[in-house]
Amino acid sequence: QVQLVESGGGLVQAGGFLKLSCAASGRTFSPYYMGWFRQAPGKEREFVSAIRWSDSSTYYADSVKGRFTLSRDNAKNTVYLQMNSLKPEDTAVYYCAARLTYYSRFSYYNPSHYGYWGQGTQVTVSS
């Protein structure tokens, strides 16, 4: 069983940067995929980035490609989301998610395919 805790959110001006962390608890942590999603008020939860654990392949939404970078630290059971060149439209609650088991039809961009979620961390980008 896994618990996920996000941190690192805050208030930043447009053009600035933040680095989010997602720490996973448990004796072992070797998921199928880890993902970052975000949700702004009145909007659906939106895919941001994901990583395939076995080979560290990373994937990004078009809206953040070239600005955000997902990485991991296996020793700390932690994944990160480095966010650069932030825009007001990046304002949202950011959630970390994990899929633990293999699924042949898994879609990393689909939040319904993830089984574990953190409580979220607020990111606010001012203009």
PDB file of C-alpha atoms in Angstrom:
ATOM      1  CA  GLN A   1       0.000   0.000   0.000  1.00  0.00           C
ATOM      2  CA  VAL A   2       1.180   3.497  -0.860  1.00  0.00           C
ATOM      3  CA  GLN A   3       0.551   6.973   0.476  1.00  0.00           C
ATOM      4  CA  LEU A   4       1.514  10.008  -1.597  1.00  0.00           C
ATOM      5  CA  VAL A   5       2.236  13.475  -0.202  1.00  0.00           C
ATOM      6  CA  GLU A   6       2.825  16.516  -2.413  1.00  0.00           C
ATOM      7  CA  SER A   7       4.739  19.621  -1.415  1.00  0.00           C
ATOM      8  CA  GLY A   8       6.441  22.631  -2.965  1.00  0.00           C
ATOM      9  CA  GLY A   9       3.493  24.665  -4.163  1.00  0.00           C
ATOM     10  CA  GLY A  10       3.177  28.371  -3.606  1.00  0.00           C
ATOM     11  CA  LEU A  11       2.689  31.797  -5.133  1.00  0.00           C
ATOM     12  CA  VAL A  12       4.992  32.884  -7.933  1.00  0.00           C
ATOM     13  CA  GLN A  13       5.010  35.598 -10.579  1.00  0.00           C
ATOM     14  CA  ALA A  14       4.594  34.805 -14.260  1.00  0.00           C
ATOM     15  CA  GLY A  15       7.910  33.708 -15.716  1.00  0.00           C
ATOM     16  CA  GLY A  16       9.059  32.271 -12.415  1.00  0.00           C
ATOM     17  CA  PHE A  17       9.652  28.710 -11.338  1.00  0.00           C
ATOM     18  CA  LEU A  18       8.672  26.125  -8.728  1.00  0.00           C
ATOM     19  CA  LYS A  19       9.674  22.548  -7.994  1.00  0.00           C
ATOM     20  CA  LEU A  20       7.023  20.178  -6.689  1.00  0.00           C
ATOM     21  CA  SER A  21       7.779  17.009  -4.757  1.00  0.00           C
ATOM     22  CA  CYS A  22       5.747  13.839  -4.304  1.00  0.00           C
ATOM     23  CA  ALA A  23       6.963  11.520  -1.564  1.00  0.00           C
ATOM     24  CA  ALA A  24       5.693   7.944  -1.479  1.00  0.00           C
ATOM     25  CA  SER A  25       5.484   5.885   1.680  1.00  0.00           C
ATOM     26  CA  GLY A  26       5.762   2.121   1.887  1.00  0.00           C
ATOM     27  CA  ARG A  27       8.401  -0.535   2.261  1.00  0.00           C
ATOM     28  CA  THR A  28       8.966  -0.732  -1.457  1.00  0.00           C
ATOM     29  CA  PHE A  29       7.979   1.571  -4.257  1.00  0.00           C
ATOM     30  CA  SER A  30       8.139   0.284  -7.803  1.00  0.00           C
ATOM     31  CA  PRO A  31       5.011   1.457  -9.598  1.00  0.00           C
ATOM     32  CA  TYR A  32       4.003   0.957 -13.187  1.00  0.00           C
ATOM     33  CA  TYR A  33       3.494   4.677 -13.832  1.00  0.00           C
ATOM     34  CA  MET A  34       3.632   7.877 -11.820  1.00  0.00           C
ATOM     35  CA  GLY A  35       1.806  10.959 -12.978  1.00  0.00           C
ATOM     36  CA  TRP A  36       1.199  14.618 -12.260  1.00  0.00           C
ATOM     37  CA  PHE A  37      -2.244  16.127 -12.806  1.00  0.00           C
ATOM     38  CA  ARG A  38      -3.720  19.526 -12.073  1.00  0.00           C
ATOM     39  CA  GLN A  39      -7.186  20.922 -11.509  1.00  0.00           C
ATOM     40  CA  ALA A  40      -8.249  24.546 -11.687  1.00  0.00           C
ATOM     41  CA  PRO A  41     -11.530  25.779 -10.143  1.00  0.00           C
ATOM     42  CA  GLY A  42     -14.511  24.772 -12.255  1.00  0.00           C
ATOM     43  CA  LYS A  43     -12.417  22.620 -14.591  1.00  0.00           C
ATOM     44  CA  GLU A  44     -11.759  18.904 -14.989  1.00  0.00           C
ATOM     45  CA  ARG A  45      -8.602  17.269 -13.760  1.00  0.00           C
ATOM     46  CA  GLU A  46      -5.950  17.662 -16.454  1.00  0.00           C
ATOM     47  CA  PHE A  47      -2.916  15.548 -17.304  1.00  0.00           C
ATOM     48  CA  VAL A  48       0.429  17.303 -16.874  1.00  0.00           C
ATOM     49  CA  SER A  49       3.216  14.721 -16.964  1.00  0.00           C
ATOM     50  CA  ALA A  50       3.924  11.024 -16.377  1.00  0.00           C
ATOM     51  CA  ILE A  51       6.834   8.619 -16.069  1.00  0.00           C
ATOM     52  CA  ARG A  52       7.041   4.943 -16.917  1.00  0.00           C
ATOM     53  CA  TRP A  53       8.982   3.521 -13.994  1.00  0.00           C
ATOM     54  CA  SER A  54      10.637   0.595 -15.706  1.00  0.00           C
ATOM     55  CA  ASP A  55      12.617   2.659 -18.202  1.00  0.00           C
ATOM     56  CA  SER A  56      12.117   6.255 -16.970  1.00  0.00           C
ATOM     57  CA  SER A  57      10.329   7.311 -20.138  1.00  0.00           C
ATOM     58  CA  THR A  58       8.589  10.635 -19.558  1.00  0.00           C
ATOM     59  CA  TYR A  59       5.530  12.176 -21.162  1.00  0.00           C
ATOM     60  CA  TYR A  60       4.177  15.721 -21.122  1.00  0.00           C
ATOM     61  CA  ALA A  61       1.023  17.556 -22.024  1.00  0.00           C
ATOM     62  CA  ASP A  62       1.475  19.900 -24.966  1.00  0.00           C
ATOM     63  CA  SER A  63       0.665  22.849 -22.729  1.00  0.00           C
ATOM     64  CA  VAL A  64       3.727  22.252 -20.529  1.00  0.00           C
ATOM     65  CA  LYS A  65       6.176  20.632 -22.941  1.00  0.00           C
ATOM     66  CA  GLY A  66       9.503  22.423 -22.882  1.00  0.00           C
ATOM     67  CA  ARG A  67       8.722  24.163 -19.587  1.00  0.00           C
ATOM     68  CA  PHE A  68       8.147  21.313 -17.098  1.00  0.00           C
ATOM     69  CA  THR A  69      10.443  18.397 -16.306  1.00  0.00           C
ATOM     70  CA  LEU A  70       9.549  15.253 -14.353  1.00  0.00           C
ATOM     71  CA  SER A  71      12.320  13.423 -12.491  1.00  0.00           C
ATOM     72  CA  ARG A  72      12.710  10.931  -9.658  1.00  0.00           C
ATOM     73  CA  ASP A  73      14.947  10.005  -6.750  1.00  0.00           C
ATOM     74  CA  ASN A  74      14.638   6.281  -6.099  1.00  0.00           C
ATOM     75  CA  ALA A  75      16.518   6.459  -2.787  1.00  0.00           C
ATOM     76  CA  LYS A  76      13.931   8.894  -1.403  1.00  0.00           C
ATOM     77  CA  ASN A  77      10.857   7.327  -3.038  1.00  0.00           C
ATOM     78  CA  THR A  78      10.174  10.760  -4.481  1.00  0.00           C
ATOM     79  CA  VAL A  79       9.209  12.201  -7.841  1.00  0.00           C
ATOM     80  CA  TYR A  80       9.566  15.852  -8.774  1.00  0.00           C
ATOM     81  CA  LEU A  81       8.040  18.285 -11.187  1.00  0.00           C
ATOM     82  CA  GLN A  82      10.295  21.188 -12.092  1.00  0.00           C
ATOM     83  CA  MET A  83       8.105  23.983 -13.463  1.00  0.00           C
ATOM     84  CA  ASN A  84       9.792  26.826 -15.328  1.00  0.00           C
ATOM     85  CA  SER A  85       8.472  29.824 -17.245  1.00  0.00           C
ATOM     86  CA  LEU A  86       5.222  29.648 -15.320  1.00  0.00           C
ATOM     87  CA  LYS A  87       2.086  31.234 -16.741  1.00  0.00           C
ATOM     88  CA  PRO A  88      -1.138  32.350 -15.039  1.00  0.00           C
ATOM     89  CA  GLU A  89      -2.942  29.471 -16.767  1.00  0.00           C
ATOM     90  CA  ASP A  90      -0.728  27.060 -14.810  1.00  0.00           C
ATOM     91  CA  THR A  91      -2.599  28.081 -11.651  1.00  0.00           C
ATOM     92  CA  ALA A  92      -4.218  24.967 -10.169  1.00  0.00           C
ATOM     93  CA  VAL A  93      -4.031  22.362  -7.464  1.00  0.00           C
ATOM     94  CA  TYR A  94      -1.372  19.876  -8.527  1.00  0.00           C
ATOM     95  CA  TYR A  95      -1.822  16.195  -7.688  1.00  0.00           C
ATOM     96  CA  CYS A  96       0.588  13.301  -7.720  1.00  0.00           C
ATOM     97  CA  ALA A  97      -0.782   9.902  -8.760  1.00  0.00           C
ATOM     98  CA  ALA A  98       0.439   6.313  -8.996  1.00  0.00           C
ATOM     99  CA  ARG A  99      -0.569   3.220 -10.921  1.00  0.00           C
ATOM    100  CA  LEU A 100       0.983   0.196  -9.244  1.00  0.00           C
ATOM    101  CA  THR A 101      -0.020  -2.688 -11.500  1.00  0.00           C
ATOM    102  CA  TYR A 102       0.401  -3.402 -15.178  1.00  0.00           C
ATOM    103  CA  TYR A 103      -2.542  -2.754 -17.467  1.00  0.00           C
ATOM    104  CA  SER A 104      -2.222  -3.528 -21.157  1.00  0.00           C
ATOM    105  CA  ARG A 105      -4.626  -0.717 -22.100  1.00  0.00           C
ATOM    106  CA  PHE A 106      -3.233   1.814 -19.645  1.00  0.00           C
ATOM    107  CA  SER A 107      -3.363   5.452 -20.712  1.00  0.00           C
ATOM    108  CA  TYR A 108      -0.996   7.633 -18.714  1.00  0.00           C
ATOM    109  CA  TYR A 109      -3.087  10.730 -19.453  1.00  0.00           C
ATOM    110  CA  ASN A 110      -6.302   9.245 -18.040  1.00  0.00           C
ATOM    111  CA  PRO A 111      -6.752  10.012 -14.322  1.00  0.00           C
ATOM    112  CA  SER A 112      -9.205   7.113 -13.941  1.00  0.00           C
ATOM    113  CA  HIS A 113      -6.366   4.665 -14.624  1.00  0.00           C
ATOM    114  CA  TYR A 114      -4.444   5.696 -11.489  1.00  0.00           C
ATOM    115  CA  GLY A 115      -5.219   4.069  -8.162  1.00  0.00           C
ATOM    116  CA  TYR A 116      -3.419   6.274  -5.647  1.00  0.00           C
ATOM    117  CA  TRP A 117      -3.545  10.046  -5.235  1.00  0.00           C
ATOM    118  CA  GLY A 118      -1.992  12.658  -3.025  1.00  0.00           C
ATOM    119  CA  GLN A 119      -3.994  15.464  -1.444  1.00  0.00           C
ATOM    120  CA  GLY A 120      -2.644  18.137  -3.764  1.00  0.00           C
ATOM    121  CA  THR A 121      -0.548  21.275  -3.495  1.00  0.00           C
ATOM    122  CA  GLN A 122      -1.671  24.726  -4.627  1.00  0.00           C
ATOM    123  CA  VAL A 123       0.260  26.544  -7.339  1.00  0.00           C
ATOM    124  CA  THR A 124      -0.718  30.146  -8.015  1.00  0.00           C
ATOM    125  CA  VAL A 125       0.914  32.170 -10.794  1.00  0.00           C
ATOM    126  CA  SER A 126       0.253  35.896 -10.775  1.00  0.00           C
ATOM    127  CA  SER A 127       0.431  38.131 -13.831  1.00  0.00           C
TER     128      SER A 127
END
